[in-house]
Amino acid sequence: MDPDLDPGRSCPLHYHYGPEVLDRLPVAEAQTLLVVGGLYGNVDALNAILARYEAECRAATGPVRLVFNGDAHWFDVDPDAFQAVNLALAEQDAIAGNVEAELAAASGAGCGCGYPEYVDAATVARSNEIMERLRAVARAVPGSRNQLGNLPMHAVFSVAGHRIGVIHGDPESLAGWAFAAESLAPPDTALRTALGCAQARQTSPELVRDYLRRANVSVFASTHTCLPVAQGYRWDGGAGAVINNGSAGMPNFSGDLRGLITRIGASPAPDALYGIELDGLHCQALPVAYDHRGWLRRFERWWPAGSPAHRSYHPRITRGPVYTASQADRGFVRV
Ligand SMILES: [Fe+2]
């Protein structure tokens, strides 16, 4: 463990990779790709997502892939639920998030979230507490730390002739925030004001285009930063996109209690909320309607009032964040 790390804020050195690593990975073909980030141990959302995957498989004429892109665990301090999530990770494609990385081997970075300075200290401290409790569960479930430690940090898929880079944070780091809704330029001023991060660093369209080029992908599918966003980019002779699903296992929009996953396909899904189309490639935000009442009962049993997860997440789980689908649906910007 590195004693210089600031738990919950720091990004450990081994989280860093750089976009070029994606250009060197083997590519898995898919007609449809479901990208599931931030399940956060919601086993009810997991059931709904696996049912959707089965339905997509029945409807498709080519391969359908489901990839978990990190933070599949978080609230699942019940050993049976923890094992159910691990089983899904083993049966499908999966990469690590900071939660899995820190469960496999504590780096001294607490939860490993790499929270930016505008996230308050109390929230960071509670995330570190959640991680400590989850670590005890991982230690008690045989083989799980090994399994999670063997997950890669990135994957590349080919859909409709486009290379898709699947990452957890951003193209630099497992816990990077460059693809947060509040970071991607052009800025959403109302959102940045609401989050108290008006001065936070912006990820310029030029930088995203550079990341796309260096990774040799048309699309980055990310998660990690908890709020969804889909941003397209056009430049002379080309186009690309970043799509961040927010959370598969928590509400993402005000008053909408569904989770959200990313669906990337050669044909669009009729029930998507919004998306970006790139030359025959549909990158869409797909809602996950799960048994919310059942999940809330579980959550409150595992994390009763006063517990760190309840204090940090109960308002969002019961009402959704102060954020709307129209804020996530950014359309294209010219580079
Ligand atoms: Fe994360």
Coordinates of C-alpha atoms and ligand atoms in Angstrom, one line a residue:
M1 CA 0.0 0.0 0.0
D2 CA 1.2 3.5 -0.9
P3 CA 1.1 5.7 2.3
D4 CA 1.1 8.8 0.2
L5 CA -2.3 8.1 -1.3
D6 CA -5.3 10.2 -0.2
P7 CA -8.0 7.6 0.3
G8 CA -11.0 8.2 -2.1
R9 CA -9.2 11.0 -3.9
S10 CA -6.0 9.6 -5.2
C11 CA -5.6 7.5 -8.3
P12 CA -3.0 4.7 -7.7
L13 CA -0.2 4.5 -10.2
H14 CA -1.4 1.1 -11.5
Y15 CA -4.8 2.6 -12.5
H16 CA -3.1 4.5 -15.3
Y17 CA -2.8 3.0 -18.8
G18 CA -3.3 5.5 -21.6
P19 CA -5.5 5.3 -24.7
E20 CA -2.9 3.5 -26.9
V21 CA -3.4 0.3 -24.9
L22 CA -6.8 -0.1 -26.6
D23 CA -5.2 -0.2 -30.0
R24 CA -3.2 -3.3 -29.0
L25 CA -6.1 -5.4 -27.7
P26 CA -7.8 -8.3 -29.4
V27 CA -11.2 -7.4 -30.8
A28 CA -14.5 -9.3 -30.1
E29 CA -17.2 -9.1 -32.8
A30 CA -20.7 -8.3 -31.9
Q31 CA -23.9 -7.4 -33.7
T32 CA -25.2 -5.9 -30.5
L33 CA -23.2 -4.9 -27.4
L34 CA -24.7 -4.2 -24.0
V35 CA -22.3 -2.2 -21.7
V36 CA -23.2 -2.4 -18.1
G37 CA -21.4 0.0 -15.8
G38 CA -22.2 0.8 -12.2
L39 CA -24.4 -2.1 -11.3
Y40 CA -23.4 -1.3 -7.7
G41 CA -24.5 -4.7 -6.5
N42 CA -28.2 -4.2 -7.5
V43 CA -29.1 -7.9 -8.0
D44 CA -32.6 -6.9 -9.1
A45 CA -31.2 -4.7 -11.9
L46 CA -28.9 -7.6 -12.7
N47 CA -31.9 -9.9 -13.3
A48 CA -33.6 -7.4 -15.6
I49 CA -30.3 -6.8 -17.5
L50 CA -29.8 -10.6 -18.0
A51 CA -33.4 -10.9 -19.2
R52 CA -32.8 -8.1 -21.7
Y53 CA -29.6 -9.8 -22.9
E54 CA -31.5 -13.1 -23.5
A55 CA -34.2 -11.2 -25.4
E56 CA -31.5 -9.5 -27.5
C57 CA -29.9 -12.9 -28.2
R58 CA -33.2 -14.3 -29.4
A59 CA -33.9 -11.3 -31.7
A60 CA -30.4 -11.0 -33.2
T61 CA -29.0 -12.7 -36.3
G62 CA -25.4 -12.3 -35.1
P63 CA -23.5 -12.4 -31.8
V64 CA -24.7 -10.4 -28.8
R65 CA -22.2 -9.5 -26.1
L66 CA -22.8 -8.2 -22.6
V67 CA -19.8 -6.5 -21.0
F68 CA -19.7 -5.3 -17.4
N69 CA -17.4 -2.3 -17.4
G70 CA -16.8 -2.0 -13.7
D71 CA -18.3 -1.2 -10.3
A72 CA -20.5 -4.2 -10.6
H73 CA -20.1 -4.5 -6.8
W74 CA -20.8 -1.8 -4.2
F75 CA -23.9 -2.2 -2.1
D76 CA -23.9 -6.0 -2.2
V77 CA -22.6 -6.8 1.3
D78 CA -24.8 -9.9 1.4
P79 CA -22.6 -12.9 0.5
D80 CA -25.3 -14.5 -1.7
A81 CA -25.8 -11.3 -3.6
F82 CA -22.0 -10.8 -3.9
Q83 CA -21.7 -14.3 -5.3
A84 CA -24.5 -13.7 -7.8
V85 CA -22.7 -10.7 -9.1
N86 CA -19.4 -12.6 -9.3
L87 CA -21.2 -15.4 -11.2
A88 CA -22.5 -12.9 -13.8
L89 CA -19.0 -11.4 -14.2
A90 CA -17.6 -14.9 -14.8
E91 CA -20.3 -15.8 -17.4
Q92 CA -20.2 -12.6 -19.4
D93 CA -17.4 -10.3 -20.6
A94 CA -16.1 -8.0 -17.8
I95 CA -13.6 -5.4 -17.0
A96 CA -12.7 -4.1 -13.6
G97 CA -13.8 -0.8 -12.1
N98 CA -12.1 0.8 -9.1
V99 CA -14.4 -1.2 -6.8
E100 CA -13.2 -4.5 -8.2
A101 CA -9.6 -3.4 -8.3
E102 CA -9.7 -2.3 -4.6
L103 CA -11.5 -5.5 -3.6
A104 CA -8.9 -7.6 -5.3
A105 CA -5.9 -5.7 -3.7
A106 CA -6.2 -2.7 -1.4
S107 CA -3.9 0.0 -2.8
G108 CA -4.4 2.5 0.0
A109 CA -6.6 4.6 -2.3
G110 CA -9.7 3.8 -0.1
C111 CA -12.7 3.2 -2.5
G112 CA -10.4 4.0 -5.4
C113 CA -13.0 6.5 -6.8
G114 CA -10.4 9.2 -7.4
Y115 CA -13.1 11.8 -6.5
P116 CA -12.4 15.3 -7.8
E117 CA -12.1 18.2 -5.3
Y118 CA -15.8 19.3 -5.8
V119 CA -17.1 16.1 -4.2
D120 CA -17.3 16.9 -0.5
A121 CA -15.1 15.2 2.1
A122 CA -18.0 13.5 4.0
T123 CA -19.1 11.7 0.8
V124 CA -15.6 10.6 0.1
A125 CA -15.2 9.3 3.7
R126 CA -18.5 7.4 3.5
S127 CA -17.4 5.7 0.2
N128 CA -14.2 4.6 2.0
E129 CA -16.3 3.1 4.7
I130 CA -18.5 1.3 2.2
M131 CA -15.4 -0.2 0.6
E132 CA -14.1 -1.4 4.0
R133 CA -17.4 -3.3 4.6
L134 CA -17.4 -4.7 1.2
R135 CA -13.8 -5.9 1.5
A136 CA -14.8 -8.0 4.5
V137 CA -17.4 -9.7 2.3
A138 CA -15.0 -10.3 -0.6
R139 CA -12.5 -11.9 1.9
A140 CA -15.2 -14.2 3.1
V141 CA -16.3 -15.4 -0.4
P142 CA -13.7 -17.9 -1.5
G143 CA -11.9 -17.2 -4.8
S144 CA -13.6 -13.8 -5.3
R145 CA -10.5 -11.6 -4.8
N146 CA -8.6 -13.8 -7.3
Q147 CA -11.5 -13.6 -9.8
L148 CA -11.7 -9.8 -9.5
G149 CA -8.0 -9.4 -9.6
N150 CA -7.9 -11.2 -13.0
L151 CA -10.3 -8.8 -14.7
P152 CA -8.7 -6.6 -17.4
M153 CA -9.1 -2.8 -17.3
H154 CA -10.3 -2.3 -20.9
A155 CA -11.8 -4.2 -23.8
V156 CA -12.4 -3.6 -27.5
F157 CA -15.4 -4.8 -29.5
S158 CA -16.3 -4.4 -33.2
V159 CA -19.9 -3.5 -34.0
A160 CA -21.1 -2.6 -37.5
G161 CA -17.5 -2.1 -38.6
H162 CA -16.7 0.3 -35.8
R163 CA -14.2 -0.4 -33.0
I164 CA -15.7 0.3 -29.6
G165 CA -13.4 1.0 -26.6
V166 CA -14.9 -0.1 -23.3
I167 CA -13.3 1.4 -20.3
H168 CA -14.4 2.2 -16.7
G169 CA -13.2 5.8 -16.1
D170 CA -11.5 7.6 -19.0
P171 CA -8.8 6.8 -21.6
E172 CA -6.0 7.7 -19.2
S173 CA -7.0 5.9 -16.0
L174 CA -9.4 3.4 -14.4
A175 CA -10.7 6.1 -12.1
G176 CA -10.4 9.1 -14.4
W177 CA -13.2 11.7 -14.6
A178 CA -12.6 13.1 -18.0
F179 CA -15.8 11.6 -19.3
A180 CA -18.0 12.9 -16.5
A181 CA -21.1 14.7 -17.6
E182 CA -19.8 17.8 -15.9
S183 CA -16.4 17.5 -17.6
L184 CA -17.2 17.0 -21.3
A185 CA -17.2 20.2 -23.2
P186 CA -19.2 22.1 -24.3
P187 CA -20.1 22.5 -20.6
D188 CA -23.6 22.2 -19.1
T189 CA -23.4 25.4 -17.0
A190 CA -26.5 24.6 -14.9
L191 CA -25.1 21.2 -14.0
R192 CA -21.7 22.5 -13.1
T193 CA -23.3 25.2 -10.9
A194 CA -25.5 22.5 -9.2
L195 CA -22.5 20.3 -8.5
G196 CA -20.4 23.3 -7.4
C197 CA -17.7 22.6 -10.0
A198 CA -18.0 25.6 -12.3
Q199 CA -14.2 25.8 -12.4
A200 CA -13.5 22.1 -12.8
R201 CA -11.3 21.0 -15.7
Q202 CA -13.0 20.5 -19.0
T203 CA -12.4 17.8 -21.5
S204 CA -12.2 19.6 -24.8
P205 CA -13.5 18.1 -28.0
E206 CA -10.0 18.3 -29.4
L207 CA -8.7 16.1 -26.5
V208 CA -11.5 13.6 -27.0
R209 CA -10.7 13.4 -30.7
D210 CA -7.1 12.8 -29.8
Y211 CA -8.1 10.0 -27.4
L212 CA -10.2 8.4 -30.1
R213 CA -7.4 8.5 -32.6
R214 CA -4.8 7.2 -30.2
A215 CA -7.1 4.3 -29.1
N216 CA -8.1 3.7 -32.7
V217 CA -11.8 3.5 -31.8
S218 CA -15.0 5.2 -33.0
V219 CA -16.6 5.2 -29.6
F220 CA -15.6 5.1 -25.9
A221 CA -18.2 3.5 -23.7
S222 CA -17.4 4.5 -20.1
T223 CA -19.1 4.8 -16.7
H224 CA -17.7 5.5 -13.2
T225 CA -18.8 9.1 -12.7
C226 CA -22.4 8.2 -11.8
L227 CA -24.2 10.6 -14.2
P228 CA -24.9 9.5 -17.8
V229 CA -23.9 11.5 -20.9
A230 CA -23.8 10.9 -24.7
Q231 CA -21.7 13.3 -26.7
G232 CA -21.0 13.1 -30.4
Y233 CA -18.1 14.7 -32.2
R234 CA -17.8 15.6 -35.9
W235 CA -14.8 16.8 -37.7
D236 CA -13.8 17.0 -41.4
G237 CA -14.0 13.5 -42.7
G238 CA -14.8 11.8 -39.4
A239 CA -16.9 11.4 -36.3
G240 CA -16.8 9.7 -32.9
A241 CA -18.7 9.5 -29.6
V242 CA -18.4 9.1 -25.9
I243 CA -21.3 7.4 -24.1
N244 CA -21.3 7.1 -20.4
N245 CA -24.2 5.1 -18.9
G246 CA -24.1 6.6 -15.5
S247 CA -25.4 3.7 -13.4
A248 CA -27.0 0.4 -14.4
G249 CA -28.2 -0.2 -10.8
M250 CA -29.3 3.3 -9.6
P251 CA -31.7 5.9 -10.9
N252 CA -30.1 8.3 -13.3
F253 CA -32.7 11.0 -13.9
S254 CA -35.0 13.0 -11.6
G255 CA -38.2 11.1 -11.0
D256 CA -37.1 8.1 -13.1
L257 CA -36.2 5.2 -10.9
R258 CA -34.8 3.0 -13.7
G259 CA -31.1 2.1 -14.2
L260 CA -29.4 2.8 -17.4
I261 CA -27.1 0.8 -19.7
T262 CA -25.4 1.5 -23.0
R263 CA -26.6 -0.4 -26.1
I264 CA -24.4 -0.3 -29.2
G265 CA -25.8 -2.0 -32.2
A266 CA -26.1 -2.2 -36.0
S267 CA -29.8 -1.5 -35.5
P268 CA -31.4 0.8 -32.9
A269 CA -33.5 -0.3 -29.9
P270 CA -37.0 1.2 -30.0
D271 CA -37.1 1.7 -26.3
A272 CA -33.9 3.7 -25.9
L273 CA -34.1 7.1 -24.2
Y274 CA -31.6 8.9 -26.5
G275 CA -28.5 8.1 -28.5
I276 CA -25.8 9.0 -31.0
E277 CA -25.8 7.6 -34.5
L278 CA -22.5 7.2 -36.3
D279 CA -22.6 5.9 -39.9
G280 CA -24.8 2.9 -39.2
L281 CA -23.8 2.5 -35.6
H282 CA -26.4 3.2 -32.9
C283 CA -25.0 4.1 -29.4
Q284 CA -28.0 4.4 -27.1
A285 CA -29.0 4.8 -23.5
L286 CA -31.3 2.0 -22.6
P287 CA -33.4 2.1 -19.4
V288 CA -33.4 -0.8 -17.0
A289 CA -36.8 -1.3 -15.3
Y290 CA -36.1 -3.5 -12.3
D291 CA -38.1 -4.4 -9.2
H292 CA -37.4 -1.2 -7.5
R293 CA -39.5 -2.0 -4.4
G294 CA -37.7 -5.3 -3.9
W295 CA -34.3 -3.6 -4.4
L296 CA -35.1 -0.9 -1.9
R297 CA -36.1 -3.5 0.7
R298 CA -32.8 -5.2 0.2
F299 CA -30.8 -2.0 0.2
E300 CA -32.5 -0.8 3.5
R301 CA -31.8 -4.2 5.1
W302 CA -28.1 -4.2 4.1
W303 CA -27.6 -0.4 4.7
P304 CA -30.1 0.8 7.3
A305 CA -30.7 4.5 8.1
G306 CA -27.5 6.1 9.4
S307 CA -25.2 3.8 7.5
P308 CA -22.7 5.3 5.1
A309 CA -24.5 4.0 2.0
H310 CA -27.9 5.0 3.2
R311 CA -26.7 8.5 3.9
S312 CA -24.9 8.9 0.5
Y313 CA -27.3 7.1 -1.8
H314 CA -30.8 6.7 -0.3
P315 CA -32.1 10.0 -1.7
R316 CA -30.9 9.1 -5.2
I317 CA -32.3 5.6 -5.0
T318 CA -35.7 6.8 -4.0
R319 CA -35.9 10.0 -6.1
G320 CA -33.2 10.0 -8.7
P321 CA -30.5 12.6 -9.0
V322 CA -31.2 16.3 -9.9
Y323 CA -30.4 15.6 -13.6
T324 CA -32.5 15.1 -16.7
A325 CA -32.2 13.0 -19.9
S326 CA -32.1 16.1 -21.9
Q327 CA -29.0 17.1 -20.0
A328 CA -27.4 13.8 -20.8
D329 CA -28.4 13.8 -24.5
R330 CA -25.8 16.2 -25.9
G331 CA -26.0 15.5 -29.7
F332 CA -22.9 16.4 -31.8
V333 CA -20.3 19.1 -31.3
R334 CA -17.9 20.2 -34.1
V335 CA -14.2 19.7 -33.4
Ligands
FE1 FE -15.9 3.7 -10.5

